[in-house]
XYZ file of C-alpha atoms in Angstrom:
744
model
C 0.133 0.121 -0.496
C 2.876 2.633 0.958
C 4.745 1.200 -1.445
C 4.316 -0.165 -5.171
C 2.207 -3.191 -5.786
C 4.195 -6.484 -5.456
C 4.378 -6.996 -9.103
C 6.356 -4.310 -10.044
C 8.677 -4.463 -6.952
C 9.283 -7.953 -7.981
C 9.821 -6.796 -11.988
C 12.083 -4.362 -10.574
C 14.370 -6.135 -8.479
C 14.304 -8.588 -11.147
C 15.994 -5.958 -13.160
C 18.181 -5.132 -10.247
C 19.818 -8.621 -10.384
C 20.532 -8.514 -13.849
C 22.130 -5.186 -14.123
C 26.161 -5.285 -14.588
C 27.832 -5.354 -11.396
C 29.839 -2.189 -12.317
C 26.477 -0.487 -12.907
C 24.973 -1.963 -9.646
C 28.108 -0.767 -7.917
C 27.737 2.836 -9.564
C 24.351 3.527 -7.934
C 25.176 1.521 -5.117
C 28.119 3.910 -4.151
C 26.374 7.055 -5.210
C 26.835 9.960 -2.683
C 23.450 12.019 -3.767
C 20.080 11.172 -4.388
C 20.499 13.368 -8.075
C 23.494 10.545 -9.006
C 20.709 7.826 -7.935
C 17.924 9.043 -9.857
C 20.088 10.345 -12.576
C 21.481 7.009 -13.117
C 18.746 5.124 -12.632
C 16.690 6.777 -15.070
C 18.956 6.324 -18.144
C 17.865 2.454 -16.936
C 14.632 2.930 -17.615
C 13.502 1.266 -20.785
C 10.092 1.380 -23.293
C 9.637 -2.410 -22.139
C 9.912 -1.480 -18.392
C 6.831 1.443 -18.913
C 4.786 -0.830 -21.038
C 4.485 -3.216 -17.693
C 3.995 -0.573 -15.312
C 1.443 0.923 -17.389
C -0.633 -2.601 -18.069
C -0.338 -2.919 -14.381
C -1.992 0.168 -13.953
C -4.884 -0.593 -16.181
C -6.128 -2.901 -13.911
C -7.724 -0.117 -11.491
C -11.063 0.916 -12.864
C -10.299 5.050 -12.202
C -11.830 6.076 -15.624
C -15.787 6.858 -16.009
C -17.288 3.417 -17.189
C -20.673 4.297 -18.944
C -22.062 1.438 -18.210
C -21.510 1.241 -14.433
C -24.105 3.851 -13.140
C -26.808 1.341 -14.256
C -24.983 -1.677 -12.591
C -24.710 0.167 -9.348
C -28.598 1.775 -9.172
C -29.564 -1.534 -9.419
C -27.439 -3.115 -6.896
C -28.195 -0.288 -4.853
C -32.039 -0.599 -5.141
C -31.453 -4.312 -4.305
C -29.616 -3.089 -1.229
C -32.703 -0.673 -0.178
C -35.426 -3.404 -0.773
C -33.894 -4.945 2.055
C -33.220 -2.269 4.198
C -29.610 -1.961 3.997
C -29.684 1.854 3.317
C -26.193 1.880 4.388
C -25.020 -0.347 1.732
C -27.455 1.271 -0.971
C -25.886 4.597 -0.339
C -22.505 3.793 -0.851
C -23.460 1.677 -3.933
C -26.126 4.367 -5.159
C -22.261 6.885 -4.608
C -20.588 4.307 -6.731
C -22.956 4.639 -9.425
C -22.300 8.565 -8.909
C -18.643 8.285 -9.278
C -18.970 6.861 -13.007
C -21.616 9.038 -14.301
C -20.758 12.188 -16.066
C -22.204 15.717 -15.218
C -25.979 16.336 -16.771
C -26.939 13.107 -17.402
C -29.961 10.947 -16.235
C -27.430 8.544 -14.413
C -26.268 11.073 -12.451
C -29.330 12.506 -11.262
C -30.958 9.231 -11.011
C -28.113 7.822 -8.466
C -28.447 11.593 -6.661
C -31.903 11.212 -6.299
C -32.006 7.291 -4.987
C -29.127 7.906 -2.845
C -31.264 10.998 -1.246
C -34.141 8.286 -0.289
C -31.064 6.216 1.421
C -30.021 8.864 3.251
C -33.262 10.097 4.547
C -34.142 6.408 6.143
C -30.638 6.688 7.498
C -31.551 10.361 9.168
C -29.004 12.485 7.268
C -31.713 14.851 6.579
C -29.093 17.757 5.670
C -27.455 15.256 3.258
C -30.617 14.105 1.477
C -31.364 17.673 0.798
C -28.060 18.452 -0.892
C -28.875 15.265 -2.984
C -32.123 16.400 -4.019
C -30.468 19.935 -5.133
C -28.061 17.914 -7.220
C -30.044 15.307 -8.576
C -32.258 18.448 -9.563
C -29.592 20.496 -11.155
C -28.348 17.511 -13.032
C -31.473 17.228 -15.177
C -33.935 14.668 -12.602
C -36.990 13.739 -14.756
C -39.868 15.931 -14.322
C -42.287 12.974 -13.915
C -40.580 12.083 -10.749
C -40.384 14.996 -9.291
C -43.194 14.990 -6.599
C -42.308 12.056 -4.561
C -38.728 14.002 -4.138
C -40.118 17.019 -3.467
C -42.194 15.482 -0.939
C -39.097 13.832 0.632
C -37.510 17.519 0.677
C -40.330 18.978 2.711
C -40.402 15.903 5.090
C -36.295 16.619 5.858
C -37.281 20.706 6.118
C -40.082 19.508 8.884
C -37.863 17.162 10.569
C -34.647 19.814 10.276
C -37.256 22.319 12.002
C -36.964 24.823 8.622
C -40.609 25.637 9.222
C -40.993 28.235 6.586
C -38.730 26.513 3.817
C -41.082 23.285 4.613
C -44.630 25.304 4.108
C -42.984 27.026 1.177
C -42.202 23.509 -0.375
C -45.312 22.134 0.432
C -47.338 25.302 -1.438
C -45.544 24.216 -4.267
C -46.355 20.358 -4.403
C -49.862 21.478 -4.227
C -49.722 23.811 -7.097
C -48.124 20.965 -8.949
C -50.421 18.442 -8.059
C -53.351 20.876 -9.148
C -51.294 21.567 -12.713
C -51.097 17.643 -13.586
C -54.520 16.124 -13.639
C -52.610 13.275 -16.154
C -51.425 11.463 -12.483
C -52.739 8.517 -12.263
C -55.525 7.836 -9.432
C -53.587 5.511 -7.078
C -50.445 7.524 -7.275
C -52.154 10.654 -6.755
C -54.227 9.292 -3.652
C -50.938 8.423 -2.148
C -48.967 11.472 -2.831
C -51.924 13.159 -1.595
C -52.307 11.386 1.668
C -48.522 12.011 2.051
C -48.883 15.223 1.648
C -51.851 15.804 4.368
C -49.751 13.737 6.943
C -46.606 16.130 6.257
C -48.894 19.209 6.576
C -49.786 18.071 10.339
C -46.456 17.156 11.313
C -44.967 20.571 10.528
C -47.593 22.484 12.338
C -46.614 20.048 15.453
C -42.637 20.268 14.958
C -40.307 22.666 16.733
C -37.128 23.647 15.607
C -34.009 21.167 16.550
C -30.848 22.158 18.533
C -27.616 20.724 17.638
C -26.925 17.266 18.270
C -24.519 16.743 21.331
C -21.491 14.893 19.006
C -21.488 17.536 16.189
C -21.616 20.383 18.736
C -18.523 18.309 20.927
C -16.317 17.640 17.360
C -16.894 21.543 16.499
C -15.265 22.181 20.129
C -12.613 20.112 19.253
C -11.852 21.651 15.907
C -12.194 25.008 17.334
C -9.409 24.563 20.346
C -6.680 26.562 19.885
C -3.015 26.689 21.068
C -1.624 27.930 24.086
C 0.448 31.257 23.922
C 1.893 31.954 20.257
C 5.214 30.094 19.611
C 7.304 32.673 17.412
C 9.873 30.008 16.426
C 7.418 27.012 15.783
C 3.747 28.460 14.864
C 2.025 24.931 15.120
C 3.272 24.616 18.327
C 2.567 25.941 21.802
C 4.533 28.341 24.080
C 5.197 25.771 25.975
C 7.884 24.230 23.794
C 11.013 25.459 22.141
C 13.137 23.579 19.443
C 16.356 22.341 19.648
C 19.278 20.393 18.422
C 22.142 18.624 19.131
C 24.132 16.108 17.238
C 22.773 13.225 18.908
C 19.503 13.584 18.856
C 18.707 16.226 16.199
C 16.373 18.689 16.061
C 13.680 18.316 18.775
C 11.393 19.767 21.177
C 11.517 20.542 24.725
C 9.107 21.845 27.492
C 10.008 25.785 28.146
C 7.916 25.330 31.445
C 5.939 22.953 33.476
C 3.420 21.079 31.535
C 0.201 19.595 33.019
C -1.579 16.343 31.242
C -3.811 17.080 28.788
C -2.012 20.292 27.568
C -2.160 20.844 23.932
C 1.698 21.266 22.627
C 0.921 20.754 18.687
C -1.913 21.408 16.704
C -0.790 20.930 12.589
C -2.509 20.627 9.698
C -0.658 18.013 7.231
C 1.145 19.379 4.733
C 0.058 16.903 2.259
C -1.824 13.795 2.962
C -3.302 11.067 0.799
C -6.472 8.746 1.367
C -5.461 5.225 1.740
C -7.200 3.399 -0.840
C -7.749 0.261 1.523
C -8.905 -3.226 -0.005
C -9.265 -2.025 -3.403
C -7.454 -4.929 -5.995
C -7.163 -4.663 -9.231
C -9.461 -5.894 -11.865
C -7.645 -9.064 -12.558
C -8.400 -10.027 -9.230
C -12.067 -9.765 -9.064
C -14.630 -12.032 -9.999
C -16.635 -8.820 -11.680
C -15.653 -6.104 -13.367
C -16.993 -3.992 -10.645
C -16.484 -4.091 -7.270
C -19.426 -3.437 -5.029
C -17.084 -3.608 -1.658
C -16.974 -0.865 0.723
C -13.632 1.197 1.156
C -12.252 4.112 2.847
C -12.178 5.877 -0.821
C -16.383 5.916 -0.383
C -16.477 7.153 2.746
C -14.181 10.000 3.385
C -13.359 12.727 1.571
C -10.255 12.661 -0.746
C -9.060 15.953 0.450
C -9.862 16.787 4.053
C -10.624 13.381 4.994
C -13.957 14.174 6.246
C -16.575 11.233 7.243
C -19.197 11.275 4.361
C -22.168 9.506 3.493
C -22.942 11.543 0.255
C -19.484 12.105 -2.044
C -19.244 14.534 -4.650
C -17.007 12.867 -7.388
C -14.376 14.382 -9.460
C -15.668 15.189 -13.245
C -12.922 13.598 -14.360
C -12.516 10.274 -13.046
C -14.268 7.578 -11.394
C -11.730 7.026 -8.305
C -11.803 10.840 -6.641
C -14.434 11.657 -4.347
C -15.092 14.883 -1.978
C -17.242 15.784 0.755
C -18.226 19.022 -0.874
C -17.520 20.820 -4.535
C -15.676 23.301 -2.704
C -13.088 20.267 -1.487
C -13.507 18.933 -5.269
C -12.447 22.646 -6.294
C -9.942 23.263 -4.016
C -8.002 19.691 -4.862
C -8.383 20.304 -8.266
C -6.469 23.775 -7.765
C -3.878 22.381 -5.889
C -2.802 19.011 -7.730
C -6.005 17.072 -8.773
C -5.637 18.604 -12.047
C -2.385 16.556 -12.476
C -3.100 13.519 -10.807
C -6.940 12.705 -12.495
C -5.568 11.012 -15.636
C -2.523 9.471 -13.240
C -5.067 7.484 -10.787
C -4.213 3.804 -11.985
C -0.646 4.478 -12.056
C -0.416 6.179 -8.922
C -2.637 2.949 -7.063
C 0.148 0.906 -8.727
C 3.100 3.123 -7.273
C 1.499 3.156 -4.072
C 1.068 5.865 -1.628
C 4.347 6.978 -0.769
C 4.841 7.687 -4.623
C 1.709 9.610 -4.316
C 2.566 11.946 -1.501
C 5.994 12.737 -3.273
C 4.364 13.998 -6.633
C 1.603 15.807 -4.423
C 4.246 17.458 -2.239
C 6.153 18.927 -5.397
C 2.586 20.084 -6.720
C 1.514 21.922 -3.631
C 5.291 23.405 -3.076
C 4.371 25.307 -6.851
C 2.393 27.931 -4.627
C 5.162 28.860 -2.101
C 8.587 30.337 -2.813
C 10.398 27.315 -3.321
C 13.326 28.956 -4.617
C 16.358 27.990 -1.722
C 14.951 24.360 -2.253
C 15.584 24.673 -6.109
C 19.257 26.050 -5.747
C 19.774 23.241 -3.151
C 18.693 20.531 -6.221
C 20.270 22.413 -8.617
C 23.413 22.799 -6.752
C 23.712 18.713 -6.561
C 22.845 18.176 -10.165
C 25.451 20.976 -11.545
C 28.352 19.533 -9.079
C 28.299 15.670 -10.811
C 30.908 14.967 -13.744
C 27.311 12.724 -14.976
C 25.341 16.011 -15.845
C 24.781 16.467 -19.399
C 25.374 19.802 -21.256
C 21.571 19.791 -21.684
C 21.281 19.557 -17.884
C 23.886 22.273 -16.877
C 21.737 24.558 -19.185
C 19.109 23.548 -17.130
C 20.802 24.415 -14.097
C 22.136 27.589 -14.995
C 18.331 28.852 -16.678
C 16.940 27.934 -13.427
C 19.297 29.478 -10.817
C 19.767 32.629 -13.168
C 15.570 32.860 -12.938
C 15.835 33.504 -9.071
C 17.384 36.425 -9.494
C 19.315 38.396 -6.713
C 22.596 40.176 -7.174
C 25.170 38.472 -9.649
C 27.966 38.062 -6.794
C 25.286 36.065 -4.857
C 24.142 33.784 -7.583
C 24.723 29.926 -6.763
C 25.330 31.179 -3.084
C 22.992 29.992 0.092
C 22.674 31.570 3.238
C 22.066 28.500 5.271
C 19.248 29.010 8.398
C 20.603 28.135 12.035
C 18.276 24.817 12.148
C 17.538 22.805 9.201
C 14.231 23.546 7.984
C 13.713 26.787 9.543
C 13.898 30.090 7.532
C 16.772 33.285 7.721
C 14.964 33.891 10.995
C 14.905 31.070 12.656
C 11.348 30.282 11.864
C 10.068 26.757 11.355
C 6.942 26.236 9.723
C 4.737 23.584 8.284
C 5.841 24.511 4.699
C 7.317 22.788 1.573
C 11.195 24.218 3.397
C 10.820 22.145 6.264
C 9.290 19.261 4.557
C 12.446 19.173 1.871
C 14.830 19.007 4.860
C 13.854 15.893 6.826
C 15.967 13.456 6.444
C 15.934 10.663 3.577
C 18.309 8.252 5.553
C 19.556 7.494 1.967
C 22.429 5.106 3.420
C 20.516 3.476 5.541
C 18.108 2.028 2.634
C 19.000 -0.947 0.653
C 20.617 -0.413 -3.334
C 17.537 -2.421 -4.330
C 15.236 -0.076 -2.145
C 16.804 3.019 -3.769
C 16.470 1.666 -7.164
C 12.950 0.869 -6.931
C 12.177 4.325 -5.866
C 14.325 5.519 -8.353
C 12.972 3.667 -10.901
C 9.260 4.347 -10.009
C 9.410 8.130 -9.926
C 11.358 8.010 -13.173
C 8.481 6.066 -14.796
C 6.305 8.904 -13.279
C 8.295 11.840 -14.557
C 8.012 10.280 -17.904
C 4.023 9.834 -17.807
C 4.035 13.430 -16.593
C 6.178 14.338 -19.385
C 3.994 12.402 -22.097
C 1.216 14.124 -20.935
C 2.375 17.346 -20.329
C 0.287 18.519 -17.461
C 3.194 19.121 -15.206
C 3.547 22.645 -14.678
C 6.646 23.521 -12.007
C 6.977 25.810 -9.164
C 6.438 29.201 -10.037
C 10.388 29.710 -9.440
C 10.777 27.552 -12.189
C 10.613 28.706 -15.937
C 8.065 26.814 -18.332
C 9.912 24.864 -20.901
C 11.223 21.573 -22.004
C 10.248 18.309 -20.059
C 14.104 18.476 -18.771
C 12.622 20.569 -15.793
C 11.218 17.455 -14.564
C 14.353 15.903 -13.369
C 14.895 18.865 -11.100
C 11.796 17.610 -9.334
C 12.437 13.905 -10.202
C 15.159 14.208 -7.390
C 12.931 16.327 -4.907
C 10.267 13.241 -5.530
C 13.043 10.807 -4.866
C 13.854 12.626 -1.336
C 10.446 12.517 -0.459
C 9.863 8.778 -1.101
C 12.822 7.652 0.787
C 12.157 10.729 3.626
C 8.203 8.830 3.927
C 9.607 5.400 5.420
C 10.748 7.441 8.654
C 8.414 10.752 8.763
C 5.477 9.691 7.552
C 2.627 9.832 9.979
C -0.518 7.680 9.672
C -3.453 9.341 10.032
C -6.174 7.641 12.124
C -9.631 7.565 12.982
C -12.001 5.744 15.096
C -14.743 3.477 13.565
C -17.727 2.003 15.385
C -18.749 -1.705 14.737
C -22.410 -3.088 15.452
C -25.625 -2.127 14.433
C -27.631 0.574 15.955
C -30.196 -1.990 17.647
C -26.693 -2.644 20.204
C -26.811 -0.560 23.359
C -23.042 -0.843 23.519
C -21.134 -0.467 20.435
C -16.927 -1.791 20.327
C -14.929 0.968 18.219
C -11.277 0.308 17.016
C -8.181 2.974 15.765
C -7.720 2.399 11.916
C -5.624 3.611 9.528
C -7.404 6.214 6.960
C -4.265 8.379 5.365
C -0.849 9.043 5.441
C 0.226 12.418 5.434
C 3.410 14.512 6.007
C 3.429 16.926 9.518
C 6.984 18.417 9.399
C 6.155 20.075 13.145
C 5.521 16.628 14.240
C 8.411 15.007 12.720
C 10.670 16.970 15.076
C 9.293 14.726 17.969
C 11.838 11.726 19.145
C 10.472 8.272 19.714
C 9.844 6.558 23.404
C 8.296 3.622 23.732
C 6.610 5.067 26.912
C 5.944 8.478 25.533
C 4.684 11.761 27.342
C 2.524 12.543 24.521
C -0.415 11.513 22.654
C -1.567 11.908 18.990
C -5.148 12.327 17.900
C -6.497 13.671 14.499
C -9.737 15.470 13.164
C -9.556 15.336 9.527
C -6.332 16.519 8.228
C -5.092 18.402 11.184
C -3.069 16.327 14.106
C -3.142 17.433 17.588
C -0.296 16.692 20.383
C -1.433 16.643 24.017
C 0.578 15.726 26.882
C -0.223 12.162 28.574
C 1.355 12.861 32.073
C 3.292 15.917 33.883
C 6.153 16.818 31.900
C 8.824 19.063 33.943
C 10.618 21.960 32.116
C 13.415 21.215 30.011
C 12.316 17.851 29.492
C 12.199 16.489 25.902
C 8.323 15.861 24.432
C 8.738 12.481 23.244
C 6.203 10.741 20.591
C 5.582 6.855 19.982
C 6.369 6.024 16.606
C 4.513 2.773 16.520
C 5.849 0.365 18.877
C 4.730 0.813 22.174
C 5.725 -0.941 25.739
C 1.871 -1.437 26.135
C 1.983 -3.605 22.542
C 4.968 -4.679 21.940
C 8.164 -6.973 24.090
C 11.389 -4.852 24.190
C 13.115 -7.343 21.346
C 10.352 -7.101 18.988
C 10.043 -3.083 19.076
C 14.234 -2.872 18.974
C 13.542 -4.787 15.508
C 11.058 -2.688 13.920
C 12.794 0.325 15.396
C 15.726 -0.909 13.896
C 14.191 -2.194 10.488
C 12.161 0.556 10.249
C 13.636 4.055 11.517
C 17.211 2.781 11.440
C 17.900 3.212 15.498
C 18.447 1.338 18.908
C 16.066 2.857 21.201
C 17.689 3.439 24.588
C 14.306 4.791 26.282
C 13.394 4.347 29.853
C 10.673 1.657 29.260
C 13.575 -0.256 27.263
C 16.112 0.409 29.844
C 13.709 -0.748 32.564
C 12.516 -4.154 30.797
C 16.198 -5.637 30.483
C 16.127 -5.763 34.006
C 12.656 -6.663 34.936
C 11.885 -10.314 36.015
C 11.527 -12.789 33.714
C 7.772 -13.298 33.867
C 7.205 -11.066 30.639
C 4.331 -8.165 30.410
C 1.533 -8.676 33.200
C -0.922 -9.312 30.572
C 0.698 -12.275 29.220
C 1.856 -13.597 32.349
C 0.565 -17.225 33.453
C -0.169 -17.913 37.407
C 0.611 -20.870 39.366
C -2.568 -22.972 39.623
C -1.714 -23.941 43.481
C -0.867 -20.281 44.971
C -1.939 -17.824 42.119
C 1.583 -16.675 41.907
C 2.919 -15.596 38.625
C 5.311 -18.366 36.759
C 8.707 -17.435 35.695
C 11.584 -18.526 33.078
C 11.477 -19.890 29.539
C 10.344 -23.100 28.400
C 9.832 -24.508 31.811
C 8.036 -22.201 34.214
C 8.370 -22.181 37.482
C 6.235 -20.713 40.252
C 7.674 -17.306 41.696
C 6.671 -17.792 44.937
C 9.692 -19.452 47.590
C 7.238 -21.143 49.126
C 5.662 -23.259 46.389
C 7.382 -25.770 44.271
C 5.006 -26.137 41.318
C 6.308 -26.276 37.659
C 4.660 -26.411 34.020
C 6.145 -26.484 30.704
C 5.385 -23.157 28.622
C 3.915 -25.445 25.788
C 1.479 -26.831 27.711
C -0.013 -23.459 28.995
C 0.220 -22.158 25.673
C -1.840 -24.608 24.118
C -4.653 -24.045 27.000
C -4.323 -20.545 26.187
C -5.344 -21.280 22.828
C -8.015 -23.613 23.373
C -9.435 -20.738 25.734
C -9.268 -18.579 23.068
C -10.851 -20.870 20.577
C -14.152 -20.918 23.291
C -14.099 -17.295 23.598
C -14.479 -16.833 19.907
C -17.337 -19.361 20.060
C -19.014 -17.265 22.363
C -18.427 -13.845 20.136
C -19.783 -16.024 17.781
C -23.273 -16.719 20.129
C -23.248 -12.696 20.842
C -23.261 -11.622 16.802
C -26.123 -14.324 16.453
C -27.974 -12.694 19.274
C -27.935 -15.397 21.660
C -26.818 -13.420 24.920
C -27.517 -15.940 27.135
C -25.583 -19.099 25.748
C -22.635 -16.699 25.335
C -23.105 -15.988 29.098
C -23.018 -19.600 30.042
C -19.668 -20.423 28.130
C -18.296 -17.316 29.169
C -18.454 -17.805 32.546
C -17.341 -21.337 31.937
C -14.148 -19.582 30.465
C -13.077 -17.695 33.274
C -13.498 -20.200 35.496
C -10.682 -22.423 33.552
C -9.021 -18.970 33.176
C -8.365 -18.407 37.014
C -6.517 -21.993 36.876
C -3.541 -20.504 34.805
C -3.680 -17.051 33.423
C -2.922 -13.999 35.413
C -5.856 -11.608 36.810
C -4.300 -8.890 34.581
C -3.804 -11.254 31.092
C -4.991 -9.031 28.223
C -7.544 -12.351 27.515
C -9.201 -11.597 31.076
C -10.067 -8.372 30.474
C -11.574 -9.446 26.916
C -13.813 -11.922 28.570
C -15.177 -9.348 30.984
C -15.579 -6.925 28.280
C -17.595 -9.843 26.418
C -19.799 -10.252 29.183
C -20.868 -6.672 29.811
C -22.198 -6.648 26.145
C -23.885 -9.806 26.637
C -25.770 -8.228 29.823
C -26.188 -4.905 27.792
C -27.950 -6.619 25.378
C -30.491 -8.498 27.969
C -30.931 -4.836 29.477
C -28.720 -5.725 32.822
C -27.167 -2.565 32.924
C -25.867 -3.229 36.488
C -24.064 -6.543 35.546
C -23.192 -5.140 32.354
C -21.261 -2.148 34.139
C -20.047 -4.502 37.130
C -18.022 -6.311 34.170
C -16.821 -3.352 31.994
C -15.346 -1.903 35.190
C -12.960 -5.196 35.638
C -12.285 -4.888 31.942
C -10.947 -1.111 32.463
C -8.637 -2.477 34.964
C -6.700 -4.788 32.578
C -6.942 -2.216 29.926
C -5.474 0.085 32.273
C -2.372 -2.210 33.392
C -1.426 -3.155 29.834
C -2.140 0.560 28.136
C -1.772 3.114 30.579
C -4.272 5.451 32.442
C -4.137 7.858 29.656
C -4.503 6.042 26.689
C -6.207 5.456 23.389
C -7.426 2.288 24.314
C -8.612 3.430 28.018
C -10.671 6.208 26.581
C -12.671 4.131 24.234
C -13.767 1.972 27.114
C -14.467 4.813 29.217
C -16.630 5.822 26.620
C -18.463 2.402 26.548
C -18.887 2.547 30.065
C -20.358 5.880 29.824
C -23.049 4.628 27.802
C -23.947 1.820 29.881
C -24.731 4.346 32.750
C -26.952 6.705 30.189
C -28.524 3.750 28.478
C -29.273 1.914 32.067
C -29.461 5.066 34.335
C -26.854 2.706 36.457
């Protein structure tokens, strides 16, 4: 997903293995990114481009004129089954394949408005009704849709607009005596009902979740930070040879304080499960992906997407978002959808970063790139001419041309300010020497192929500082894109969201954190790693917020977890992941403490003695940790018992999903009795069983018992993930649901 598809990776790696040794050595020992890019681009052959093009054709990203009817009919089936959510997504897929101002798009919008109405999404329903009319919805079908519009307005408390719509409907009925008697009677009955409802309905107030979300979005940083505008005045930027750039507290910071609020420089939505056509049984995919539910620009969740007019892939929450994306980058990306899906998210972000840079003063960056290319013996006369043209066009006095004043900290401007802009992105470290030669070749060849496609399409306009002209200007930005692709392994930030599971009928819903997109956040990239960090990161759309998760003393470093957290992995596993992805060995306090801890392992994985209940210790053979007990047992035996128990718990969850809570409770209580004989009371499976029992009792309406079991689950979650963790927040939210539903 981040990297190119497996077929292209295998193809490039084979190409690498067949290169003469001398060429491999030349690329492997290249000192700069420009060397790697220029050497690799010369090796890209027409047959390579053809192979990549064939892979790209496997993704259906163009508009297919036959698709709208298929998706509309499939949506109608879901609608008849009262699966309004499924119907909404299928109608959206039909809309994305429709051309503007056609019967296809107007019918899909109208049908989606009906599904949204049944989902209670009345504002979205009204917008779809307006879109259906704008695209030429048939006159003969208007009365039914206008009734839906009037009912939405009544429900929303917009009485004046509702009255006007009802009046228009009455006039329309009087002017259309040709309506069939049965149809007229149904419409008239609905209209009378609606008029009575309009007289009774009062205005609605804003819902709590919407108000809460708005409050979080509007929350500002505490004090201005003249050095790092996206950070609060409580932190300061420092640098040293060992830690690089990092942030420290300038005063004592309390838990919960907002430290960083930063909008992504660019972000790219993850396509989710979107296999190429050759892997599908049908030509058209009916599965729901992230791309069907989230805006491709701002990442807002939406059930009523607005499609790009040129392709079927890009979808947005509004026409405004669609236009902003088009102006910034999608006018170039639109025709490259299949290629970008083939080359992966990192290549896509690299391209988008350079496209967004066109709207900034990127002159210093261009000077650096041109300086690299000029200093190489491999430069052709044409490239030397290009470099001269670029640097001359940048302006300034003649004696200063080619010279650059370096800021005090890389990524800052000359005044020492570190902003979330392209200059800061460009100065993130690519760790070129740490990547394998094969990986560098894969990235360079992929970027070269992307540049060739851009050149052929003549759709790429360089930054304002680069004069328009020959396609060879893309070499400069090709080097920049290669740098970004390599940067992303260590600097990409997974943008996550909370997705809820369970139907509306469930009294308690589960939630899970899922990866929604990948973005570049230059300020957040300043934070160093700790396996037990003192901050937590959350997202609202494309905006990331960093908050203190514990008290941070003045002068203490602000630390962030890169993924391997002490509550989720053992030290050896964390070290292996950090070494392979981030190229360093962690020496944080959590790793140091774990080296000297007892051989019991994490408490949430610990076994207990069946005789006295003390924790078991050891490797292959476990012995009781109590000095007065001689009990011992093989680890394999306990692991086998654990697997059997997990299977039983899985059966209980299946009973819960099938609305059989009584049987699930019986099975879970038996599992609990078995667990007490060999699992620690803080074992993660013990906590999961308590959570399952809470759901089962909630399904039966026994709120008191449900809350009791959920509180026991909370204690296990706190031991594993900590009191300030996202996981703890999820469980507390469920407990609040129980208290509210049962008035406990």
